[in-house]
Coordinates of C-alpha atoms and ligand atoms in Angstrom, one line a residue:
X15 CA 0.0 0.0 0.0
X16 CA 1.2 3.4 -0.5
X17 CA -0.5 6.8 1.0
X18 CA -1.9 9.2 -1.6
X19 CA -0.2 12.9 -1.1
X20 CA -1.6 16.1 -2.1
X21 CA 0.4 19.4 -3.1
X22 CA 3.9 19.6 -1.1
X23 CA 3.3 20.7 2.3
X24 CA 5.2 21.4 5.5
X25 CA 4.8 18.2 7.8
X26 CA 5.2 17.9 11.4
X27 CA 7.3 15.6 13.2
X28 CA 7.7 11.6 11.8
X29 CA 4.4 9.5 13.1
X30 CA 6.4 6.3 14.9
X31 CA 4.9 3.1 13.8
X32 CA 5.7 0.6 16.2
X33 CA 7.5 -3.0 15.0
X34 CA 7.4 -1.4 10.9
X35 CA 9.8 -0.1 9.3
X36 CA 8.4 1.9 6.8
X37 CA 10.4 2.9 3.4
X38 CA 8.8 4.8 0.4
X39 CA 10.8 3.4 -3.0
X40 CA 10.0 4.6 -6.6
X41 CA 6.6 3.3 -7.9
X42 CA 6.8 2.2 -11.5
X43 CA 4.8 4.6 -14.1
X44 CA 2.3 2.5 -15.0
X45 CA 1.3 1.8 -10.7
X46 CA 1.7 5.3 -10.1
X47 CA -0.7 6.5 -12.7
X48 CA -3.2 3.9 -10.9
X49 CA -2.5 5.1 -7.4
X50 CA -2.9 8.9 -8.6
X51 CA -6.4 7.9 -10.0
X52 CA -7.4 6.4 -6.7
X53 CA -6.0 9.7 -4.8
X54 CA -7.9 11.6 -6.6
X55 CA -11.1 10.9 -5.2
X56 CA -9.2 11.7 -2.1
X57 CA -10.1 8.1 -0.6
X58 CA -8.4 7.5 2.8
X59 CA -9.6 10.3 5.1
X60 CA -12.8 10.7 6.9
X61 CA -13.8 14.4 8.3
X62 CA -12.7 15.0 11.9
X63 CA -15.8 15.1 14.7
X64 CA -17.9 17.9 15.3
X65 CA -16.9 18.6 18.9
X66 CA -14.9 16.7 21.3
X67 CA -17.8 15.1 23.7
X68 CA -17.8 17.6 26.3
X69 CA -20.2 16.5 28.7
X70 CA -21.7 20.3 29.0
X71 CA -20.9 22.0 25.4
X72 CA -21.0 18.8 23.1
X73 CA -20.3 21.4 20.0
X74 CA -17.4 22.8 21.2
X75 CA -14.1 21.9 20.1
X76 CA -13.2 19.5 16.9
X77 CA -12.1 16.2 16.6
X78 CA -9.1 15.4 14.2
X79 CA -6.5 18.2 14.3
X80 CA -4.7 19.7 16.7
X81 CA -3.9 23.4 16.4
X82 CA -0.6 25.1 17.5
X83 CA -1.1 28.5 16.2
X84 CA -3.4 31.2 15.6
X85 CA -2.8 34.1 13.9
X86 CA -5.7 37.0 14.0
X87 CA -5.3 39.9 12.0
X88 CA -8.5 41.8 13.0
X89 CA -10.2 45.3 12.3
X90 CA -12.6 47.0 13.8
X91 CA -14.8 50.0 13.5
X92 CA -16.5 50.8 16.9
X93 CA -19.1 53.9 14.8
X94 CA -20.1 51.0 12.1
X95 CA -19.7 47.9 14.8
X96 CA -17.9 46.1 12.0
X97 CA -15.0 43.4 12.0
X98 CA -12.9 42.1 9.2
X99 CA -10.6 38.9 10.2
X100 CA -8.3 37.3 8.7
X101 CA -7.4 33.8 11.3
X102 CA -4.3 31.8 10.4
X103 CA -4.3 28.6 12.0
X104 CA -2.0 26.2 11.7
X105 CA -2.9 22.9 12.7
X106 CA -1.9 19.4 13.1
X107 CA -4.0 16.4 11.6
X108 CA -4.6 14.2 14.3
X109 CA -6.2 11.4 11.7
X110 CA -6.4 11.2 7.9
X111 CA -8.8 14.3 7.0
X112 CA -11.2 14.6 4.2
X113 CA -13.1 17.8 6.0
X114 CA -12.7 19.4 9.5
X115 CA -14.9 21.7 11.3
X116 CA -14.2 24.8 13.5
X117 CA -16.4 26.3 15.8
X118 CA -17.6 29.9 14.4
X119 CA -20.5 32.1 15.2
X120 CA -22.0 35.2 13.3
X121 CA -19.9 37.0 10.9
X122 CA -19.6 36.1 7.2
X123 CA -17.1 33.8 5.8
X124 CA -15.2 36.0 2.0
X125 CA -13.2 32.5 1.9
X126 CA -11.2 29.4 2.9
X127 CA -8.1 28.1 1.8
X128 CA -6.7 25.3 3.4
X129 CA -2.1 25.4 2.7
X130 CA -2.8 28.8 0.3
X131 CA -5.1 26.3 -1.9
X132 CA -9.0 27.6 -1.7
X133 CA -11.0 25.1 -0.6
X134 CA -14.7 24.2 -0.2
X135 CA -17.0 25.2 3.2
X136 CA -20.6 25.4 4.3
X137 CA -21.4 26.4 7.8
X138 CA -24.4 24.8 10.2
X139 CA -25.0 26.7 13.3
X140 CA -22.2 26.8 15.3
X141 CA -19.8 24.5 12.9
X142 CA -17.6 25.7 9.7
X143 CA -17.1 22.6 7.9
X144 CA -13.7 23.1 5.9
X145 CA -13.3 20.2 2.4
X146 CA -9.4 20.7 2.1
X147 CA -9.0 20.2 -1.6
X148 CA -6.7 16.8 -1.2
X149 CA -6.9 14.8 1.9
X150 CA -4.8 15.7 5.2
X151 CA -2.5 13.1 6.2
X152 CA -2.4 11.9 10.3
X153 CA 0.8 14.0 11.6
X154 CA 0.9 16.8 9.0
X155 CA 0.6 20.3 9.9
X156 CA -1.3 22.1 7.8
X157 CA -2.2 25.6 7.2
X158 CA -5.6 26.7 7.0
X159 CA -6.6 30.7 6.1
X160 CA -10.3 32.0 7.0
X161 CA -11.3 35.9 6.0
X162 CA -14.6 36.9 7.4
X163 CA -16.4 40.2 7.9
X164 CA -19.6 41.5 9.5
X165 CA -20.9 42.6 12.7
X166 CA -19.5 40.3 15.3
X167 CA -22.7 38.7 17.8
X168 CA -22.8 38.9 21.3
X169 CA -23.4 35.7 23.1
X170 CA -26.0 34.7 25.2
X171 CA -24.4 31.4 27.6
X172 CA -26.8 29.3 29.2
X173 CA -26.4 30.7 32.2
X174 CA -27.5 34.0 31.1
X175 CA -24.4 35.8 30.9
X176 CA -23.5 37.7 27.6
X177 CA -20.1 37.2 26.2
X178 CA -18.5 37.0 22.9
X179 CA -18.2 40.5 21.4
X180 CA -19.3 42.8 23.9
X181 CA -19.9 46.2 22.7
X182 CA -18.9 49.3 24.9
X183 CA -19.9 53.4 24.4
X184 CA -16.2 53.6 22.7
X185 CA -15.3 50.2 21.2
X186 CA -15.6 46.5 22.2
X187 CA -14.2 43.6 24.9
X188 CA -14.0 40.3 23.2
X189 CA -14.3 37.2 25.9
X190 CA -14.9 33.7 25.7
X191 CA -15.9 31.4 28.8
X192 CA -17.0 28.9 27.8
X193 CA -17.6 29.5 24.7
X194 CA -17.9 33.3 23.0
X195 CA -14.4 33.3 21.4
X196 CA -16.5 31.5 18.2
X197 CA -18.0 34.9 17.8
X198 CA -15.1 36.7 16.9
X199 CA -12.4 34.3 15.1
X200 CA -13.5 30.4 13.8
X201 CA -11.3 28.1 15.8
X202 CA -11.1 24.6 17.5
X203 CA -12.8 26.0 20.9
X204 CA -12.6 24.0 23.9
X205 CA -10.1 24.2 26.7
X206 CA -8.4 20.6 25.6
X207 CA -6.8 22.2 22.6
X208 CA -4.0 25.3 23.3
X209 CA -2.2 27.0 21.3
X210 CA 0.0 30.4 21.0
X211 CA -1.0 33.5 19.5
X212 CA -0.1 36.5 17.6
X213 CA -3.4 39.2 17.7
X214 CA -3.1 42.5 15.3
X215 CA -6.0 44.7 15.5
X216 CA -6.5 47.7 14.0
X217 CA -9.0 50.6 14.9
X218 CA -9.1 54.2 14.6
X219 CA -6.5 56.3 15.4
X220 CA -6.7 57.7 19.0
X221 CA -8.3 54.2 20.2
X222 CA -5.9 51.4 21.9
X223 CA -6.1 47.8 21.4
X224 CA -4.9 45.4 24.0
X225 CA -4.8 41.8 24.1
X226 CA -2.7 38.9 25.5
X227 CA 0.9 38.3 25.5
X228 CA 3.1 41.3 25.4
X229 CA 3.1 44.0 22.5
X230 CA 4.5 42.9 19.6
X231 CA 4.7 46.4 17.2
X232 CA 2.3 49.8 17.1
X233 CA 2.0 51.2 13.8
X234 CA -0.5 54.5 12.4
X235 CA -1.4 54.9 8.8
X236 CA -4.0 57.0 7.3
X237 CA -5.9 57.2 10.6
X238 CA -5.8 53.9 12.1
X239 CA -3.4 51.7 14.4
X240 CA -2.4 48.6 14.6
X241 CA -1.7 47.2 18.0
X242 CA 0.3 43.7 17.8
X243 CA 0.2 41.1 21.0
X244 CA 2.2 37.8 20.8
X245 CA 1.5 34.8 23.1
X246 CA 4.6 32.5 23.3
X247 CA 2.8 30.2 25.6
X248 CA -0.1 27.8 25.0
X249 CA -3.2 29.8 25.9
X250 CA -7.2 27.9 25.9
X251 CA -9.4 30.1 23.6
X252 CA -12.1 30.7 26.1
X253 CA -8.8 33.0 27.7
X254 CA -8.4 34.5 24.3
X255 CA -8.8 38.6 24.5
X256 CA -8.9 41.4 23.2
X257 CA -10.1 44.8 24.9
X258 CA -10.9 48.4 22.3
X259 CA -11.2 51.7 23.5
X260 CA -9.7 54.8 25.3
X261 CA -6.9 52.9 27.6
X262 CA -4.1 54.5 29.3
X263 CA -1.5 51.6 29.4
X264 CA 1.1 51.1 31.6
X265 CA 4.5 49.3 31.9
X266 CA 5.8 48.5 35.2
X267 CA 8.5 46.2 36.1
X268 CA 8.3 43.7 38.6
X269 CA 10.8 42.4 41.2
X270 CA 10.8 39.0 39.4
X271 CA 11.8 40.7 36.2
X272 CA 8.2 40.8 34.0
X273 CA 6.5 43.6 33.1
X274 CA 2.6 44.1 34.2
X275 CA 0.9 45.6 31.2
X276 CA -2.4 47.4 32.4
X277 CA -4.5 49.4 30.6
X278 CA -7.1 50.9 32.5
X279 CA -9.9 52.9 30.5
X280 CA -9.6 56.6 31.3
X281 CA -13.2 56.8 33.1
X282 CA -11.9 54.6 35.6
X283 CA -8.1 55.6 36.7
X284 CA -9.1 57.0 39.5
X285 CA -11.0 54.6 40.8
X286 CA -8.7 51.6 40.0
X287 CA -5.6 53.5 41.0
X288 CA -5.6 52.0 44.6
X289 CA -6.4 48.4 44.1
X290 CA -4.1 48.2 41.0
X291 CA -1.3 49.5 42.9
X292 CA -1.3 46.6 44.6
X293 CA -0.7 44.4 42.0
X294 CA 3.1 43.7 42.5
X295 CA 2.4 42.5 45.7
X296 CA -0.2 40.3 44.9
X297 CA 1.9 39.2 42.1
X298 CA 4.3 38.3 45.0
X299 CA 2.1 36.7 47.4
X300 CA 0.8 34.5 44.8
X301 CA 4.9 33.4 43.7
X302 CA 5.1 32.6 47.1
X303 CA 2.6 30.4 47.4
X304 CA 1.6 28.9 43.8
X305 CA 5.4 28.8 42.9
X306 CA 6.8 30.5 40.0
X307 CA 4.4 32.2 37.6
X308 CA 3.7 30.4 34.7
X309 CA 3.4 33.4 31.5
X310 CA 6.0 35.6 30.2
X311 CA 3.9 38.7 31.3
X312 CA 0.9 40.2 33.7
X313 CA -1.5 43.1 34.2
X314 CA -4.6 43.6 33.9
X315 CA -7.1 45.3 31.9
X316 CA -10.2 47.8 33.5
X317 CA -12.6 48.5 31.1
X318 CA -15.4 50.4 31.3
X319 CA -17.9 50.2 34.2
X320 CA -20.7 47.5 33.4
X321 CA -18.5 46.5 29.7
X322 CA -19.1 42.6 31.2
X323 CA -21.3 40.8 33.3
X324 CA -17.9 39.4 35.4
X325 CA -14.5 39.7 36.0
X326 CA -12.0 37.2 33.5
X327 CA -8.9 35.2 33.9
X328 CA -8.1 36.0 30.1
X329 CA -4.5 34.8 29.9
X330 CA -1.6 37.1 31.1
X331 CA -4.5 40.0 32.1
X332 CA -7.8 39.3 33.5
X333 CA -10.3 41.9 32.7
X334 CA -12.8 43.7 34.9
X335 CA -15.5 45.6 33.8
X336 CA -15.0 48.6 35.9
X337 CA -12.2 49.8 39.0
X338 CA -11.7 45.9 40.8
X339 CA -12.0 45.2 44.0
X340 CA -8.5 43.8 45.9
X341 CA -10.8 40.2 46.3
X342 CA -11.2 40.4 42.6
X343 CA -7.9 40.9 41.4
X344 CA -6.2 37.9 43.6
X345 CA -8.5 35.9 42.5
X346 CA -8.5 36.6 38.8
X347 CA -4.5 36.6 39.3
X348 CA -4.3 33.8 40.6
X349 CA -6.3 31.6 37.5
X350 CA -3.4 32.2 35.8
X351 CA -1.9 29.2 37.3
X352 CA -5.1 27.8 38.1
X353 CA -7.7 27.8 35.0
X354 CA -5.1 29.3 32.4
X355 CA -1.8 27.6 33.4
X356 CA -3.4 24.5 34.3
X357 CA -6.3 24.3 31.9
X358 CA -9.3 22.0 32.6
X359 CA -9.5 19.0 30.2
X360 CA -13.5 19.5 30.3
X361 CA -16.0 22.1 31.5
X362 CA -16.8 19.5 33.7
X363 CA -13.2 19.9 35.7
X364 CA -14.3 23.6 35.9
X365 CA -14.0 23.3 39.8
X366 CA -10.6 22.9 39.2
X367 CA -10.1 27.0 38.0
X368 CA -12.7 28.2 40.4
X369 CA -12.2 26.5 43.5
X370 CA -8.5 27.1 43.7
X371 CA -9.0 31.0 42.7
X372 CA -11.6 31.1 45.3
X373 CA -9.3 29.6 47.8
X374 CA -6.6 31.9 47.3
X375 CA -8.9 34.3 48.1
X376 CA -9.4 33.1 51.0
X377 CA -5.6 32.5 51.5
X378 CA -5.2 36.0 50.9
X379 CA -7.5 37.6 54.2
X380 CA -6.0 34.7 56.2
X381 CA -2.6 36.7 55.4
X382 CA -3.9 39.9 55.3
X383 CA -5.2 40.5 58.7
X384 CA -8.5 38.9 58.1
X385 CA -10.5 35.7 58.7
X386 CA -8.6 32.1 58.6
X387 CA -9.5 29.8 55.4
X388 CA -11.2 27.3 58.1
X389 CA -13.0 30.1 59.5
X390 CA -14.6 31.0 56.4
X391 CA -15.0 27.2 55.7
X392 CA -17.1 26.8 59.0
X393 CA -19.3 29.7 58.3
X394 CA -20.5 28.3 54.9
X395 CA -21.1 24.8 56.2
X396 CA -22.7 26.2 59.4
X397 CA -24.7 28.4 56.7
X398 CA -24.2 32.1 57.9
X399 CA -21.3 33.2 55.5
X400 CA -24.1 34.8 53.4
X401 CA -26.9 36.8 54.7
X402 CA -29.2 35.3 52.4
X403 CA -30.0 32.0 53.3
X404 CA -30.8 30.9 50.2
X405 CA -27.7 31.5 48.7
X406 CA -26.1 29.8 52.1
X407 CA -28.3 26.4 50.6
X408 CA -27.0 26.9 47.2
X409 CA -23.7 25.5 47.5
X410 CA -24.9 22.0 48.7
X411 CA -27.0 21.9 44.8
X412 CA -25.0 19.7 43.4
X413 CA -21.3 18.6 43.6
X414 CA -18.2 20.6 43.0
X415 CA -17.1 17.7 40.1
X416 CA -20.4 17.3 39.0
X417 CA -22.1 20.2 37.8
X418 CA -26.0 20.3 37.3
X419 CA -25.9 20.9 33.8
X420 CA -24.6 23.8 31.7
X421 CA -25.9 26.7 33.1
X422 CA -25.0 26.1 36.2
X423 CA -20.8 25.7 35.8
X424 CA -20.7 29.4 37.4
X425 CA -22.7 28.8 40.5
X426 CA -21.4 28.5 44.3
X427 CA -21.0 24.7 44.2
X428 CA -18.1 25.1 41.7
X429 CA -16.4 28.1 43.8
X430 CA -16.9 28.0 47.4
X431 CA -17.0 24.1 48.0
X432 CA -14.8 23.6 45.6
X433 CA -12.6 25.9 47.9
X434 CA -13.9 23.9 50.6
X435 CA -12.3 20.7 49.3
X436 CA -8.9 22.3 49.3
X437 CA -9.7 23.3 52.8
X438 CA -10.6 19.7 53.4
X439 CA -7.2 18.1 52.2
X440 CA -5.1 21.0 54.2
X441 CA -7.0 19.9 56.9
X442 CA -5.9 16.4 56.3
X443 CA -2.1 16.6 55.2
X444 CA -1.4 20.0 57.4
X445 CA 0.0 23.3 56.0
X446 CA 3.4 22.1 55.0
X447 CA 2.3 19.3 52.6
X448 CA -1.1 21.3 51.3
X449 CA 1.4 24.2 49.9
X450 CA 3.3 21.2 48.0
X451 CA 0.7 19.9 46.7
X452 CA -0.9 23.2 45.4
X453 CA 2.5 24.3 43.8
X454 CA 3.7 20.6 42.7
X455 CA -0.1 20.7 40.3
X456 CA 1.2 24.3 39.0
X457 CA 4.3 22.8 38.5
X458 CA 3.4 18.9 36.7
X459 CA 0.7 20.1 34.8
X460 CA 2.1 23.9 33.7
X461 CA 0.7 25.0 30.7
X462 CA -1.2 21.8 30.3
X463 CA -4.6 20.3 30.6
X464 CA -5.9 18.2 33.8
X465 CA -8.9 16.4 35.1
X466 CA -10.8 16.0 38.4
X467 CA -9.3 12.7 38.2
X468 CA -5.6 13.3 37.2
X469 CA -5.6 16.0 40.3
X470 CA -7.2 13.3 43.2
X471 CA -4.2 10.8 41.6
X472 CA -1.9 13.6 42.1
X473 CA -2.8 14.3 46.2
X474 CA -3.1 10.9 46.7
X475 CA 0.6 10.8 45.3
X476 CA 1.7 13.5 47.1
X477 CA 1.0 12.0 50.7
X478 CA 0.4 8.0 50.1
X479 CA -0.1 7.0 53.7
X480 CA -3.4 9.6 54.1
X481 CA -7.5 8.2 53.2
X482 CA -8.8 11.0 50.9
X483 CA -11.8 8.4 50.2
X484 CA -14.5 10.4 51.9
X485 CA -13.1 13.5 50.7
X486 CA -13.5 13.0 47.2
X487 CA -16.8 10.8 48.1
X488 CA -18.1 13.4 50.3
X489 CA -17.0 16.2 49.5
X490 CA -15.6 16.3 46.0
X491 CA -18.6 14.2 43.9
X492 CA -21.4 13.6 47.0
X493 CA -24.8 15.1 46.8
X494 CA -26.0 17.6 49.6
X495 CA -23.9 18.8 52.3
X496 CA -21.6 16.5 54.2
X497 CA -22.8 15.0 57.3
X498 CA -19.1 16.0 59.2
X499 CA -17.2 19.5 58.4
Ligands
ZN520 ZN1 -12.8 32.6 38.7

């Protein structure tokens, strides 16, 4: 047998094939004008899978490829509310492909190409299904080219929340958990698959454009300006970001040698000026304790007041939607090794962002003059952390590993007892083991992808000779509230 091969293309690294040794000799003329005929109907592939089985967003993501980078040439015009995009996206075939989809929302597609050659597409709901013109071969890297235009949609999640491209009085934030970053570039969105980034925007001159990464380049021609961000480490597209409007931007260097890029949106300097200030420290605090951090860069962005419905981890700077509060910006801080660093392998694992950045919230008063981390603990299992009480009930709805259903991935069961299972295994393995255990996970899974699973393995390993049985069974996947604090 002999594989069929399209156009010349770049290739990734070998594919091993275990106990062959594979060798491709000369075909005779008369063969090879066979096996070109049976090519040509492009024979071997099958299309990649429309999502990746999430057990809460079944659509998102895309079976088949793997991509390593994205490269988003985007412009916008805040008086029309109209994007053009150009997404570069280079890719690895995980299988022999005949068609691939990526996940893409709104907009108009002006064309595919798939290695500079156009190639056919059609588009159902949520799913650009891309016919490369010859067949992609398991372990190739392939380049695929998508230019779109239109008005970019704003999200509705199932929770409620809005996200997507999020239109503010003088430009835009574009956000994506779970699931909005389809709305603004096509891509294979779901946490399993990272990749880096290079981000251009351009808008009228006067506005600024931030995104992740650090700034790449600033140019101004006939009355616009392109602002260039480069991520050099793997980022989840739901972290994906990029923030338009009047931003005063700063640069300030940090004891451990980055630089904090924050942009703060000129209605709200004054009101941010205190809580950002304390960055560096926080910054610190969080080294200390989480180990070192895991991105080339930090900040934050402040946009304007009410610009989101929530706060965001996005990658490198989380972004509020008006001046933080210190609470806020720990906890969106410290997602960067706990959500963005450490990425869940499902929305499922979701527990796994939000309970630690909860926790180190708690960490942080403990610290800081305020209540302990059990003390907090005991007032939400007593039931008088809240005043409400039924917001005190609502974290025993369901399990921290086993949310409801979709719209409820953002509710207390996820943050605070997922905090209070942390609490539960520093209470078991005492303070000098728990802080081990929280940086060793930054460490063995940095800039990876990990499951409720693959972190219980990981405590357990940590500290063999302890019983986290009725933790995880109790606490961790149990319906209702423990019988025992
Ligand atoms: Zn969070």
């Amino acid at each position: 047998m002999v594989s069929c091969r399209g156009p010349p293309r770049r290739r990734g690294p070998p594919r091993r094939i275990t106990g062959v040794t594979r060798s491709i000799r000369p075909l005779p003329a008369v063969l090879l004008a066979v096996v070109l005929t049976a090519c040509s109907g492009g024979v071997h592939g099958s299309p990649g899978g429309q999502g990746v089985r999430d057990p809460y967003f079944p659509r998102a993501g895309n079976g088949g490829y793997d991509v390593a980078h994205y490269g988003l040439t985007l412009a916008y015009d805040p008086g029309r509310h109209r994007l053009t995009g150009t997404a570069v996206i280079t890719a690895r075939a995980t299988q022999d492909l005949s068609a691939f989809d990526l996940d893409f929302k709104g907009m108009t597609v002006d064309g595919v190409t798939v290695e500079g050659n156009g190639a056919r597409w059609n588009r159902a709901g949520q799913e650009l299904t891309v016919r490369p013109r010859s067949d992609l071969e398991r372990g190739e890297t392939f380049r695929t080219t998508v230019r779109y235009s239109g008005t970019p949609e704003t999200l509705t999640d199932p929770d409620g929340s809005k996200e997507g491209w999020l239109r503010t009085a003088d430009g835009a934030l574009a956000l994506g958990e779970p699931t909005g970053s389809m709305a603004w570039f096509p891509g294979n969105h779901h946490p399993s698959d990272k990749a880096t980034y290079d981000i251009a925007v351009t808008v009228p001159q006067g506005l600024t454009a931030v995104s992740n990464g650090e700034p790449a380049g600033e140019t101004t021609r006939n009355g616009r300006t392109t602002f260039s961000w480069h991520t050099g480490q793997p980022m989840a597209s739901y972290v994906a970001m990029v923030a338009i409007g009047h931003f005063d931007l700063t640069r300030t260097a940090l004891k451990n040698g980055l630089t904090a890029y924050v942009a703060v949106d000129r209605t709200q300097t004054e009101a941010s000026r205190q809580v950002l200030a304390q960055l560096p420290d926080i910054m610190e605090w969080e080294e200390y304790n989480f180990g070192p951090y895991p991105f080339s860069s930090t900040g934050a962005v402040v946009g304007p007041e009410g610009s989101a419905g929530y706060a965001l981890e996005t990658q490198n700077r989380p972004v509020f939607p008006g001046a933080p509060e210190t609470g806020t910006l720990v906890h969106e801080l410290a997602h960067q090794w706990y959500g963005d660093s450490v990425t869940p392998a499902s929305w499922r694992d979701m527990w796994l962002n939000e309970g630690f950045a909860t926790y180190a919230e708690w960490l942080w008063r403990e610290d800081h003059g305020g209540q302990t981390a059990q003390q907090t603990f005991d007032q939400l299992y007593r039931g008088d952390y809240y005043d409400d009480p039924e917001q005190s009930k609502a974290i025993w709805a369901y399990p921290p590993a086993k949310p409801s259903s979709a719209a409820h991935i953002s509710d207390s069961p996820v943050y605070e007892r997922g905090a209070m299972v942390l609490q539960k295994i520093r209470q078991t393995v005492g303070d000098d083991t728990f802080y081990d255990i929280i940086q060793g996970w930054a460490a063995a899974r940095r800039h990876g992808n990990a499951s409720t699973a693959d972190f219980t393995a990981y405590v357990q390993k940590k500290a063999p000779h302890k019983d986290f049985g009725p933790i995880w069974r109790d606490w961790l996947y149990g319906d209702g509230r423990p019988e025992h604090p």
